[in-house]
Amino acid sequence: MRVLIKRLSAYSTAACIFCLLTGCGPQYVPPGLVYCSEGNPESFNPQLVTSGTTIDATSQQIYNGLVDYNATSGQIIPSLATQWQISEDELTYTFQLRKGVKFHDSVRFTPSRAFNADDVLFSFNRIIDTSHPYHAVSKTGYPFFQSIGFDKLINKIEKISDYEVAFHLNNKDASFLSNLAAGFAIILSEEYGQLLIKQSSEETIDRLPIGTGPFKFVQYVKNEYIRYHRNEKYWRSLPQAELLVFDITPKSTSRLAKLITGDCTVSALPKAGELPVVLEHEELKIDSQPGFNVAFWAFNTQKPPFDDVRVRRALAHAVDRDNILRAVYQKTAVAATGMLPPMSWAYSENKSIIEFNPQKAKQLLEQAGVENLTVDIWAMPVARIYNPNAHKTAELIQADLANIGVKVNIISYDWSVFNQKLSQRSYDSVLIGWNADNSDPDNFFTPILSCSSVASNSNRSRWCSPEFDSILAKARATTSRAERKILYQQAEAMFADKLPMLPFAHATRLAFKHKDVKQSRLTPFGGISFSGNDNDDISDVNIEVKH
């Protein structure tokens, strides 16, 4: 009886929502999962955003990409592509596509065919072809792809047959496959897109999504929940859960309370101070993974006086980053000595990027001729993997800067408003960060520090250096890890010299859940999966370099 009561409690939210919307009987409780998430997604198409909240709600649940990552090794493995060949000049990647994969159906759409090459061309040409009927549907652009110069990299995408496509590149790019494995590179249904064109409802493709993933989107109520049903035609083994609900709960303490009472079965983005509470409850456990991320304080380098490197360095010298690690992360993060985390194969143990030295900070401000400085720090209103409490971090920085005579205003908004206002570029500085999309070191530089990423609004420092971009281009143009590591260390050195951002932590990824929940998994490079499938079991890869 106790087991039954516990199960009813754990799935009560999901069951209530399910029954209200489907009219099931009072005795029926569907096997489901309730995930306490931290915020609203900005879209249901991850091509259009860089938000981790959106990636969590979409990439691993609704969609698949051509390739994926082995959750343990980080190796690129098949997904909707079963194998691929790379030409001798490394400019053509030819993919063989998986047959028999079904797209979701919905009340609006019933697919008449399986996934094929037309869907690949539709999904990627939307991003790179300005004349594509869906290109301008996105009001936010395609920030990840724009930040890495994807449109300049791709010469054309060729349909060889219904189940074979070739990507022709303009230049070598060692990060190309890694970027295809990112959560942004999902495959849409071309047939669904054509239907929406006939209905003059193109924007629906990003609002009422159709994919090939383990769960089908059913309903979204802002600030309340997202509901998914299991995809009974999923091409891999079916998820255990018939129903998946994202219970949108912005406050970390509320998420923890719901987990303890059983209203949620998995909880997102806990604060470090909550770990002892979870350890007191035998029915709960902690999921963790080393962090492939970086938290940083970004200065708007196109706004005076932050366009002066002396001012940026002065503010950085004034901040006690060790205190931030103690107070905010509480042993759940390691100090950042640059952009790359220790997990990266291109990482080298550098000296600290800048030391805590308030006296040096005062001297630099005096040299720059800056007096009575007031700095606005924009702090994220939601927890993220790389920073569980941006507001507290901002308060610690505020206290440190007061010691050198600098006044700090802490500014925050609702998450959606916060992102919209960031795109207006009027801020002084922002506490934010980056969670890697893939294991390639380039992912810590090009998407957030290149000149192209300034235009796509993913470069929060708005710093642009052609010399820095040239180093990154050379690193992508070679497949030699030894050469690439040297080049990325050169990039780290230039970054440390110009200091458009102050990195302070690489955080451990954490999630709380009930011990009997087996089908949730933190993914290595961002996002969370509820499919219950370990992508390690896809072993039909055949990578061939033609000679």
Coordinates of C-alpha atoms in Angstrom, one line a residue:
M1 CA 0.0 0.0 0.0
R2 CA 2.8 2.4 0.8
V3 CA 4.4 1.8 -2.5
L4 CA 1.2 2.5 -4.3
I5 CA 0.6 5.7 -2.4
K6 CA 4.2 6.8 -3.1
R7 CA 3.8 6.2 -6.9
L8 CA 0.5 8.0 -6.9
S9 CA 2.1 11.0 -5.2
A10 CA 5.2 11.0 -7.4
Y11 CA 3.1 11.0 -10.6
S12 CA 0.1 13.1 -9.3
T13 CA 0.8 16.2 -11.3
A14 CA 1.3 14.3 -14.5
A15 CA -1.7 12.1 -13.9
C16 CA -4.0 15.1 -13.1
I17 CA -2.9 16.9 -16.2
F18 CA -3.2 13.8 -18.3
C19 CA -6.7 13.0 -17.1
L20 CA -8.0 16.5 -17.4
L21 CA -6.9 16.7 -21.0
T22 CA -7.7 13.1 -22.1
G23 CA -10.7 12.3 -19.9
C24 CA -9.2 9.1 -18.4
G25 CA -10.9 7.4 -15.5
P26 CA -10.1 8.2 -11.9
Q27 CA -8.4 4.8 -11.3
Y28 CA -5.9 5.3 -14.1
V29 CA -2.4 6.7 -13.4
P30 CA -0.2 6.6 -16.5
P31 CA 3.4 5.7 -16.0
G32 CA 5.0 9.1 -16.4
L33 CA 7.7 11.5 -15.3
V34 CA 7.3 15.0 -13.9
Y35 CA 10.4 17.2 -14.4
C36 CA 10.5 20.4 -12.4
S37 CA 12.1 22.8 -14.9
E38 CA 13.4 26.3 -14.2
G39 CA 11.7 28.3 -16.8
N40 CA 9.7 28.8 -20.1
P41 CA 11.3 27.8 -23.4
E42 CA 11.7 30.6 -25.9
S43 CA 10.6 28.4 -28.8
F44 CA 10.1 24.7 -29.6
N45 CA 12.7 24.8 -32.3
P46 CA 16.3 24.9 -30.9
Q47 CA 17.6 26.2 -34.2
L48 CA 16.3 29.6 -33.2
V49 CA 17.9 30.1 -29.8
T50 CA 20.9 29.4 -27.6
S51 CA 19.0 29.1 -24.3
G52 CA 19.6 26.0 -22.2
T53 CA 16.0 26.1 -21.0
T54 CA 14.8 25.7 -24.6
I55 CA 17.4 23.0 -25.4
D56 CA 16.2 21.0 -22.3
A57 CA 12.6 21.1 -23.4
T58 CA 13.2 20.3 -27.1
S59 CA 16.4 18.7 -28.4
Q60 CA 16.5 15.4 -26.6
Q61 CA 12.7 15.1 -26.2
I62 CA 11.2 16.0 -29.6
Y63 CA 13.9 15.8 -32.2
N64 CA 16.9 13.8 -33.5
G65 CA 19.9 15.0 -35.5
L66 CA 22.0 13.4 -38.1
V67 CA 24.7 12.4 -35.6
D68 CA 24.9 12.2 -31.8
Y69 CA 27.4 11.8 -29.0
N70 CA 28.3 8.7 -27.1
A71 CA 27.3 9.7 -23.6
T72 CA 30.4 8.2 -22.0
S73 CA 33.2 8.8 -24.5
G74 CA 32.1 11.9 -26.3
Q75 CA 32.7 10.2 -29.6
I76 CA 30.4 11.1 -32.5
I77 CA 28.0 8.3 -33.3
P78 CA 25.1 7.7 -35.7
S79 CA 21.6 8.9 -35.2
L80 CA 19.4 9.7 -38.3
A81 CA 22.5 9.1 -40.4
T82 CA 23.8 5.5 -40.1
Q83 CA 27.2 6.2 -41.6
W84 CA 29.2 8.8 -43.4
Q85 CA 32.3 9.3 -45.6
I86 CA 34.7 12.2 -45.7
S87 CA 36.4 13.0 -49.1
E88 CA 40.2 13.1 -49.3
D89 CA 40.2 16.9 -49.5
E90 CA 38.0 16.9 -46.4
L91 CA 35.5 19.2 -48.2
T92 CA 32.6 16.8 -48.7
Y93 CA 30.8 14.8 -46.1
T94 CA 28.4 12.2 -47.5
F95 CA 25.8 10.8 -45.1
Q96 CA 23.7 7.6 -45.5
L97 CA 20.3 8.1 -43.9
R98 CA 18.4 5.7 -41.7
K99 CA 15.3 4.2 -43.3
G100 CA 11.9 3.7 -41.8
V101 CA 12.0 6.6 -39.3
K102 CA 8.6 8.0 -38.7
F103 CA 7.8 11.7 -37.9
H104 CA 5.3 12.5 -35.2
D105 CA 1.6 12.8 -36.0
S106 CA -0.7 15.4 -34.3
V107 CA -4.2 16.7 -34.6
R108 CA -2.9 19.0 -37.3
F109 CA -0.6 16.7 -39.2
T110 CA -0.3 13.1 -40.3
P111 CA 2.9 12.2 -42.2
S112 CA 2.5 10.3 -45.4
R113 CA 6.1 9.2 -45.7
A114 CA 9.2 8.4 -43.6
F115 CA 12.1 10.6 -42.9
N116 CA 14.4 11.1 -46.0
A117 CA 16.9 13.4 -47.6
D118 CA 14.2 16.1 -48.3
D119 CA 13.9 16.7 -44.6
V120 CA 17.7 17.2 -44.2
L121 CA 17.8 19.7 -47.0
F122 CA 14.7 21.5 -45.6
S123 CA 16.2 21.7 -42.1
F124 CA 19.6 23.1 -43.0
N125 CA 18.7 25.2 -46.1
R126 CA 16.2 27.0 -43.9
I127 CA 19.2 28.2 -41.9
I128 CA 21.7 29.1 -44.7
D129 CA 19.4 30.0 -47.7
T130 CA 17.9 33.5 -47.3
S131 CA 15.4 32.7 -50.1
H132 CA 14.1 29.6 -48.3
P133 CA 10.4 30.1 -47.5
Y134 CA 11.1 29.5 -43.8
H135 CA 14.3 31.4 -43.4
A136 CA 12.7 34.7 -42.4
V137 CA 10.0 33.0 -40.3
S138 CA 12.5 33.1 -37.4
K139 CA 12.5 36.6 -35.8
T140 CA 15.6 35.7 -33.8
G141 CA 17.7 34.4 -36.6
Y142 CA 19.7 31.2 -36.1
P143 CA 22.2 32.4 -33.5
F144 CA 24.3 29.2 -33.0
F145 CA 24.7 28.7 -36.7
Q146 CA 25.3 32.4 -37.4
S147 CA 27.9 32.6 -34.6
I148 CA 29.9 29.7 -36.2
G149 CA 29.6 31.1 -39.8
F150 CA 27.6 28.0 -40.9
D151 CA 26.3 29.8 -44.0
K152 CA 29.8 30.7 -45.1
L153 CA 31.1 27.2 -44.5
I154 CA 28.5 25.4 -46.5
N155 CA 28.8 25.6 -50.3
K156 CA 25.7 23.5 -51.0
I157 CA 23.8 20.5 -49.6
E158 CA 23.2 17.9 -52.3
K159 CA 20.5 15.2 -52.4
I160 CA 22.1 12.2 -54.0
S161 CA 19.2 9.9 -53.4
D162 CA 16.3 9.7 -51.0
Y163 CA 18.6 8.2 -48.4
E164 CA 22.0 9.9 -49.2
V165 CA 23.0 13.5 -48.8
A166 CA 26.3 15.4 -49.2
F167 CA 27.4 18.5 -47.5
H168 CA 30.0 20.4 -49.7
L169 CA 32.2 22.8 -47.6
N170 CA 34.0 25.9 -48.8
N171 CA 36.9 25.2 -46.5
K172 CA 38.1 22.5 -44.1
D173 CA 36.5 22.6 -40.7
A174 CA 37.5 20.0 -38.0
S175 CA 34.5 21.1 -35.9
F176 CA 31.9 20.3 -38.6
L177 CA 30.8 16.9 -37.3
S178 CA 30.8 18.1 -33.7
N179 CA 28.5 21.0 -34.7
L180 CA 26.1 18.6 -36.4
A181 CA 26.0 16.7 -33.1
A182 CA 25.0 19.8 -31.2
G183 CA 21.4 20.1 -29.9
F184 CA 20.7 22.9 -32.3
A185 CA 21.2 20.8 -35.4
I186 CA 17.8 19.0 -35.4
I187 CA 15.8 17.6 -38.3
L188 CA 12.4 19.1 -39.1
S189 CA 9.7 17.6 -41.3
E190 CA 9.7 19.1 -44.8
E191 CA 6.2 17.6 -45.4
Y192 CA 4.9 19.4 -42.3
G193 CA 6.5 22.6 -43.5
Q194 CA 4.8 22.4 -46.9
L195 CA 1.4 21.8 -45.2
L196 CA 1.9 24.9 -43.1
I197 CA 2.7 27.0 -46.2
K198 CA -0.6 26.0 -47.8
Q199 CA -2.3 27.0 -44.5
S200 CA -0.4 30.3 -44.4
S201 CA 0.8 29.3 -40.9
E202 CA 4.5 29.0 -41.3
E203 CA 5.3 30.2 -37.7
T204 CA 3.5 27.1 -36.4
I205 CA 6.4 24.9 -37.3
D206 CA 8.4 26.4 -34.3
R207 CA 5.4 26.6 -32.0
L208 CA 3.7 23.2 -32.5
P209 CA 6.7 21.1 -33.2
I210 CA 7.0 17.8 -35.2
G211 CA 10.1 15.7 -34.9
T212 CA 11.3 12.1 -34.9
G213 CA 12.3 12.0 -31.2
P214 CA 11.2 9.8 -28.3
F215 CA 8.3 12.1 -27.2
K216 CA 5.6 14.0 -29.0
F217 CA 4.7 17.5 -28.0
V218 CA 1.1 17.8 -26.8
Q219 CA 0.5 21.1 -25.0
Y220 CA 2.3 24.1 -23.5
V221 CA 0.8 26.5 -20.9
K222 CA 3.2 29.3 -20.2
N223 CA 4.5 29.5 -16.6
E224 CA 2.7 26.2 -15.8
Y225 CA 3.7 23.1 -17.8
I226 CA 4.7 21.4 -21.0
R227 CA 3.1 18.1 -21.8
Y228 CA 4.6 15.3 -24.0
H229 CA 3.3 11.8 -24.9
R230 CA 5.6 8.9 -25.7
N231 CA 6.2 8.5 -29.4
E232 CA 4.8 4.9 -30.0
K233 CA 6.5 4.8 -33.4
Y234 CA 10.0 5.8 -32.1
W235 CA 12.7 4.2 -34.2
R236 CA 14.7 3.2 -31.2
S237 CA 13.5 1.3 -28.1
L238 CA 10.5 3.1 -26.6
P239 CA 10.9 5.3 -23.5
Q240 CA 9.5 3.7 -20.3
A241 CA 7.4 6.8 -19.6
E242 CA 4.1 7.1 -21.4
L243 CA 3.8 10.7 -20.3
L244 CA 6.4 13.4 -19.7
V245 CA 5.5 16.7 -18.0
F246 CA 7.8 19.7 -17.6
D247 CA 6.4 21.5 -14.4
I248 CA 7.7 25.0 -14.8
T249 CA 8.9 26.1 -11.4
P250 CA 11.4 29.1 -11.4
K251 CA 12.4 29.0 -7.7
S252 CA 14.9 26.4 -6.7
T253 CA 13.4 26.0 -3.2
S254 CA 10.0 25.3 -4.7
R255 CA 11.5 22.7 -7.1
L256 CA 13.1 20.9 -4.1
A257 CA 9.9 21.0 -2.1
K258 CA 8.0 19.5 -5.0
L259 CA 10.6 16.8 -5.3
I260 CA 10.4 15.9 -1.6
T261 CA 6.6 15.8 -1.6
G262 CA 6.6 13.7 -4.8
D263 CA 5.0 16.2 -7.1
C264 CA 8.1 16.0 -9.2
T265 CA 10.2 13.0 -9.9
V266 CA 13.3 14.9 -11.3
S267 CA 14.3 18.5 -10.5
A268 CA 16.5 20.8 -12.5
L269 CA 19.4 23.0 -11.5
P270 CA 19.7 22.7 -7.8
K271 CA 21.7 25.1 -5.7
A272 CA 24.7 23.7 -3.9
G273 CA 23.3 24.6 -0.5
E274 CA 20.4 22.1 -1.1
L275 CA 22.7 19.1 -1.4
P276 CA 22.6 18.3 2.4
V277 CA 18.8 18.4 2.3
V278 CA 18.6 15.8 -0.4
L279 CA 21.1 13.5 1.4
E280 CA 18.6 13.5 4.4
H281 CA 16.0 11.8 2.2
E282 CA 16.6 8.1 1.4
E283 CA 14.2 8.1 -1.5
L284 CA 16.2 10.8 -3.3
K285 CA 19.5 10.8 -5.2
I286 CA 21.9 13.2 -6.9
D287 CA 22.8 12.9 -10.6
S288 CA 26.1 14.6 -11.5
Q289 CA 28.5 15.0 -14.4
P290 CA 31.7 17.1 -14.7
G291 CA 31.0 20.4 -16.2
F292 CA 31.6 21.2 -19.8
N293 CA 30.7 24.8 -19.3
V294 CA 32.1 28.2 -18.1
A295 CA 30.5 31.0 -16.1
F296 CA 31.7 34.5 -16.8
W297 CA 31.1 38.2 -16.3
A298 CA 30.9 39.8 -19.7
F299 CA 31.7 43.4 -20.3
N300 CA 30.1 45.3 -23.1
T301 CA 33.3 46.2 -24.9
Q302 CA 31.5 48.5 -27.4
K303 CA 30.3 50.8 -24.6
P304 CA 32.5 53.3 -22.8
P305 CA 34.4 53.0 -20.4
F306 CA 34.3 49.2 -20.9
D307 CA 35.9 49.6 -24.3
D308 CA 39.1 50.4 -22.4
V309 CA 40.9 47.2 -21.4
R310 CA 42.4 48.9 -18.4
V311 CA 38.9 49.4 -17.0
R312 CA 38.0 45.8 -17.7
R313 CA 41.2 44.6 -16.0
A314 CA 40.6 46.9 -13.0
L315 CA 37.1 45.5 -12.4
A316 CA 38.5 42.0 -12.8
H317 CA 41.3 42.6 -10.3
A318 CA 38.7 43.8 -7.8
V319 CA 36.7 40.6 -7.7
D320 CA 37.5 37.8 -5.3
R321 CA 36.6 34.8 -7.4
D322 CA 37.6 32.3 -4.8
N323 CA 34.9 33.8 -2.5
I324 CA 32.4 33.3 -5.3
L325 CA 33.3 29.7 -5.6
R326 CA 32.9 29.1 -1.9
A327 CA 29.7 31.1 -1.4
V328 CA 27.8 30.2 -4.6
Y329 CA 29.1 26.9 -5.8
Q330 CA 30.2 25.3 -2.5
K331 CA 32.6 22.7 -3.9
T332 CA 30.4 21.9 -6.9
A333 CA 32.7 23.8 -9.4
V334 CA 36.4 24.3 -10.2
A335 CA 38.0 27.7 -10.7
A336 CA 38.4 28.8 -14.3
T337 CA 41.9 29.9 -15.5
G338 CA 40.6 30.6 -19.0
M339 CA 37.6 29.6 -21.2
L340 CA 38.4 25.9 -21.6
P341 CA 37.4 23.5 -18.8
P342 CA 39.8 20.8 -17.5
M343 CA 37.8 18.2 -19.4
S344 CA 38.7 19.6 -22.8
W345 CA 41.6 17.9 -24.6
A346 CA 42.9 21.4 -25.6
Y347 CA 43.1 22.5 -21.9
S348 CA 46.4 23.5 -20.4
E349 CA 46.8 24.4 -16.8
N350 CA 47.3 28.1 -17.1
K351 CA 48.1 30.5 -14.4
S352 CA 45.1 32.3 -13.1
I353 CA 43.8 34.6 -15.8
I354 CA 43.9 37.5 -13.4
E355 CA 44.7 37.7 -9.6
F356 CA 42.6 39.3 -6.9
N357 CA 44.3 42.7 -6.3
P358 CA 42.1 45.6 -5.2
Q359 CA 45.1 48.0 -5.1
K360 CA 46.0 47.1 -8.7
A361 CA 42.4 47.7 -9.6
K362 CA 42.5 51.3 -8.2
Q363 CA 45.7 52.0 -10.0
L364 CA 44.3 50.9 -13.4
L365 CA 41.2 53.0 -13.0
E366 CA 43.4 56.0 -12.2
Q367 CA 45.5 55.3 -15.3
A368 CA 42.3 55.2 -17.4
G369 CA 41.2 58.5 -15.9
V370 CA 37.9 56.9 -14.6
E371 CA 36.3 58.3 -11.5
N372 CA 33.0 57.8 -9.7
L373 CA 32.3 54.8 -11.9
T374 CA 28.8 53.2 -11.7
V375 CA 28.4 49.7 -13.3
D376 CA 25.1 48.0 -14.1
I377 CA 25.4 44.2 -13.7
W378 CA 22.7 42.3 -15.4
A379 CA 22.1 39.0 -13.5
M380 CA 20.1 36.1 -14.9
P381 CA 16.8 35.5 -13.1
V382 CA 17.0 31.8 -13.5
A383 CA 19.5 29.2 -12.4
R384 CA 21.8 27.7 -15.1
I385 CA 24.2 24.8 -15.0
Y386 CA 27.2 27.1 -15.0
N387 CA 25.7 29.5 -12.4
P388 CA 23.1 28.3 -9.9
N389 CA 22.6 31.8 -8.4
A390 CA 23.6 34.7 -10.6
H391 CA 22.0 37.3 -8.3
K392 CA 24.1 36.1 -5.3
T393 CA 27.2 36.3 -7.5
A394 CA 26.3 39.8 -8.5
E395 CA 25.9 40.8 -4.8
L396 CA 29.4 39.5 -4.0
I397 CA 30.9 41.4 -7.0
Q398 CA 28.9 44.5 -5.8
A399 CA 30.6 44.3 -2.4
D400 CA 34.0 43.8 -3.9
L401 CA 33.7 46.8 -6.3
A402 CA 32.5 49.0 -3.4
N403 CA 35.9 48.5 -1.9
I404 CA 37.5 50.3 -4.8
G405 CA 34.9 53.0 -5.0
V406 CA 32.8 51.6 -7.8
K407 CA 29.0 51.5 -7.4
V408 CA 27.1 48.6 -8.8
N409 CA 23.4 48.4 -9.8
I410 CA 22.1 44.8 -10.0
I411 CA 19.5 44.5 -12.8
S412 CA 17.2 41.5 -13.6
Y413 CA 14.0 40.8 -15.4
D414 CA 11.8 37.8 -16.2
W415 CA 13.9 35.4 -18.3
S416 CA 12.1 36.1 -21.6
V417 CA 12.3 39.8 -21.1
F418 CA 16.0 39.5 -19.9
N419 CA 16.9 37.8 -23.2
Q420 CA 15.0 40.3 -25.3
K421 CA 16.7 43.3 -23.6
L422 CA 20.1 41.7 -23.9
S423 CA 19.6 41.6 -27.7
Q424 CA 19.2 45.4 -27.5
R425 CA 22.8 45.7 -26.4
S426 CA 22.4 48.6 -24.0
Y427 CA 23.8 46.8 -20.9
D428 CA 27.1 47.6 -19.2
S429 CA 27.9 44.0 -18.2
V430 CA 26.1 40.7 -17.7
L431 CA 26.6 37.6 -15.5
I432 CA 26.0 34.7 -17.8
G433 CA 27.9 31.7 -19.2
W434 CA 28.1 29.0 -21.7
N435 CA 27.3 25.3 -21.7
A436 CA 29.1 23.4 -24.4
D437 CA 27.1 21.9 -27.3
N438 CA 29.8 19.5 -28.2
S439 CA 33.3 18.3 -27.2
D440 CA 35.3 20.4 -29.8
P441 CA 37.3 23.2 -28.1
D442 CA 36.1 25.6 -30.9
N443 CA 32.7 25.5 -29.2
F444 CA 34.1 27.6 -26.3
F445 CA 35.4 30.3 -28.6
T446 CA 33.6 30.7 -32.0
P447 CA 30.0 30.8 -30.8
I448 CA 30.6 33.3 -28.1
L449 CA 33.8 35.3 -28.9
S450 CA 34.1 35.5 -32.7
C451 CA 33.2 38.6 -34.8
S452 CA 30.3 36.6 -36.4
S453 CA 28.9 35.9 -32.9
V454 CA 28.6 39.6 -32.2
A455 CA 26.1 39.9 -35.1
S456 CA 24.1 36.9 -33.8
N457 CA 23.9 38.3 -30.3
S458 CA 25.6 35.2 -28.7
N459 CA 28.8 37.2 -28.0
R460 CA 27.7 39.0 -24.8
S461 CA 31.0 41.0 -24.7
R462 CA 30.5 42.3 -28.2
W463 CA 34.3 41.9 -28.6
C464 CA 35.5 41.4 -32.2
S465 CA 39.2 40.7 -33.1
P466 CA 40.1 39.6 -36.7
E467 CA 43.4 38.4 -35.3
F468 CA 41.5 36.2 -32.8
D469 CA 39.2 34.9 -35.5
S470 CA 42.2 34.0 -37.7
I471 CA 43.7 31.8 -34.9
L472 CA 40.3 30.0 -34.6
A473 CA 40.1 29.5 -38.4
K474 CA 43.6 28.0 -38.4
A475 CA 42.6 25.6 -35.6
R476 CA 39.5 24.5 -37.5
A477 CA 41.4 24.0 -40.7
T478 CA 43.6 21.2 -39.3
T479 CA 42.7 17.8 -37.9
S480 CA 46.0 17.5 -35.9
R481 CA 45.1 17.7 -32.2
A482 CA 48.6 18.7 -31.3
E483 CA 48.5 21.7 -33.7
R484 CA 45.0 22.6 -32.7
K485 CA 45.9 22.6 -29.0
I486 CA 48.7 25.0 -29.6
L487 CA 46.4 27.3 -31.5
Y488 CA 43.7 27.2 -28.8
Q489 CA 46.2 28.1 -26.2
Q490 CA 47.2 31.1 -28.3
A491 CA 43.5 32.0 -28.4
E492 CA 43.4 31.7 -24.6
A493 CA 46.5 33.9 -24.2
M494 CA 44.9 36.7 -26.4
F495 CA 41.6 36.4 -24.5
A496 CA 43.5 36.8 -21.2
D497 CA 45.3 39.9 -22.6
K498 CA 42.2 41.6 -23.9
L499 CA 39.8 40.3 -21.2
P500 CA 36.4 40.9 -22.8
M501 CA 35.0 38.5 -20.1
L502 CA 36.1 37.4 -16.7
P503 CA 35.6 33.6 -16.4
F504 CA 35.3 32.3 -12.9
A505 CA 34.0 28.7 -12.7
H506 CA 33.4 25.4 -14.5
A507 CA 30.4 23.9 -12.6
T508 CA 29.5 20.3 -12.1
R509 CA 26.1 19.4 -13.7
L510 CA 23.6 18.4 -11.0
A511 CA 20.0 17.1 -10.9
F512 CA 18.0 15.7 -8.1
K513 CA 15.6 12.8 -8.6
H514 CA 13.8 9.9 -7.0
K515 CA 16.0 6.8 -6.7
D516 CA 13.5 4.6 -8.6
V517 CA 13.7 6.9 -11.7
K518 CA 16.0 5.2 -14.2
Q519 CA 15.1 6.9 -17.5
S520 CA 16.5 10.4 -16.9
R521 CA 20.0 11.1 -18.0
L522 CA 22.2 14.2 -17.9
T523 CA 23.8 14.5 -21.3
P524 CA 27.5 15.4 -21.5
F525 CA 27.2 18.6 -23.5
G526 CA 24.0 20.2 -22.4
G527 CA 20.4 19.1 -22.1
I528 CA 18.7 16.3 -20.3
S529 CA 17.2 13.2 -21.8
F530 CA 14.2 11.2 -20.6
S531 CA 14.2 8.6 -23.3
G532 CA 15.8 6.0 -21.1
N533 CA 18.0 5.1 -24.1
D534 CA 21.7 5.2 -23.8
N535 CA 23.0 6.3 -27.2
D536 CA 26.0 4.2 -26.7
D537 CA 24.0 1.3 -28.1
I538 CA 24.1 2.6 -31.7
S539 CA 27.0 0.8 -33.1
D540 CA 26.4 0.8 -36.8
V541 CA 28.8 3.7 -37.5
N542 CA 31.1 3.5 -40.5
I543 CA 33.3 6.6 -41.0
E544 CA 35.4 6.5 -44.1
V545 CA 37.9 9.0 -45.4
K546 CA 38.1 8.5 -49.2
H547 CA 41.6 8.4 -50.7

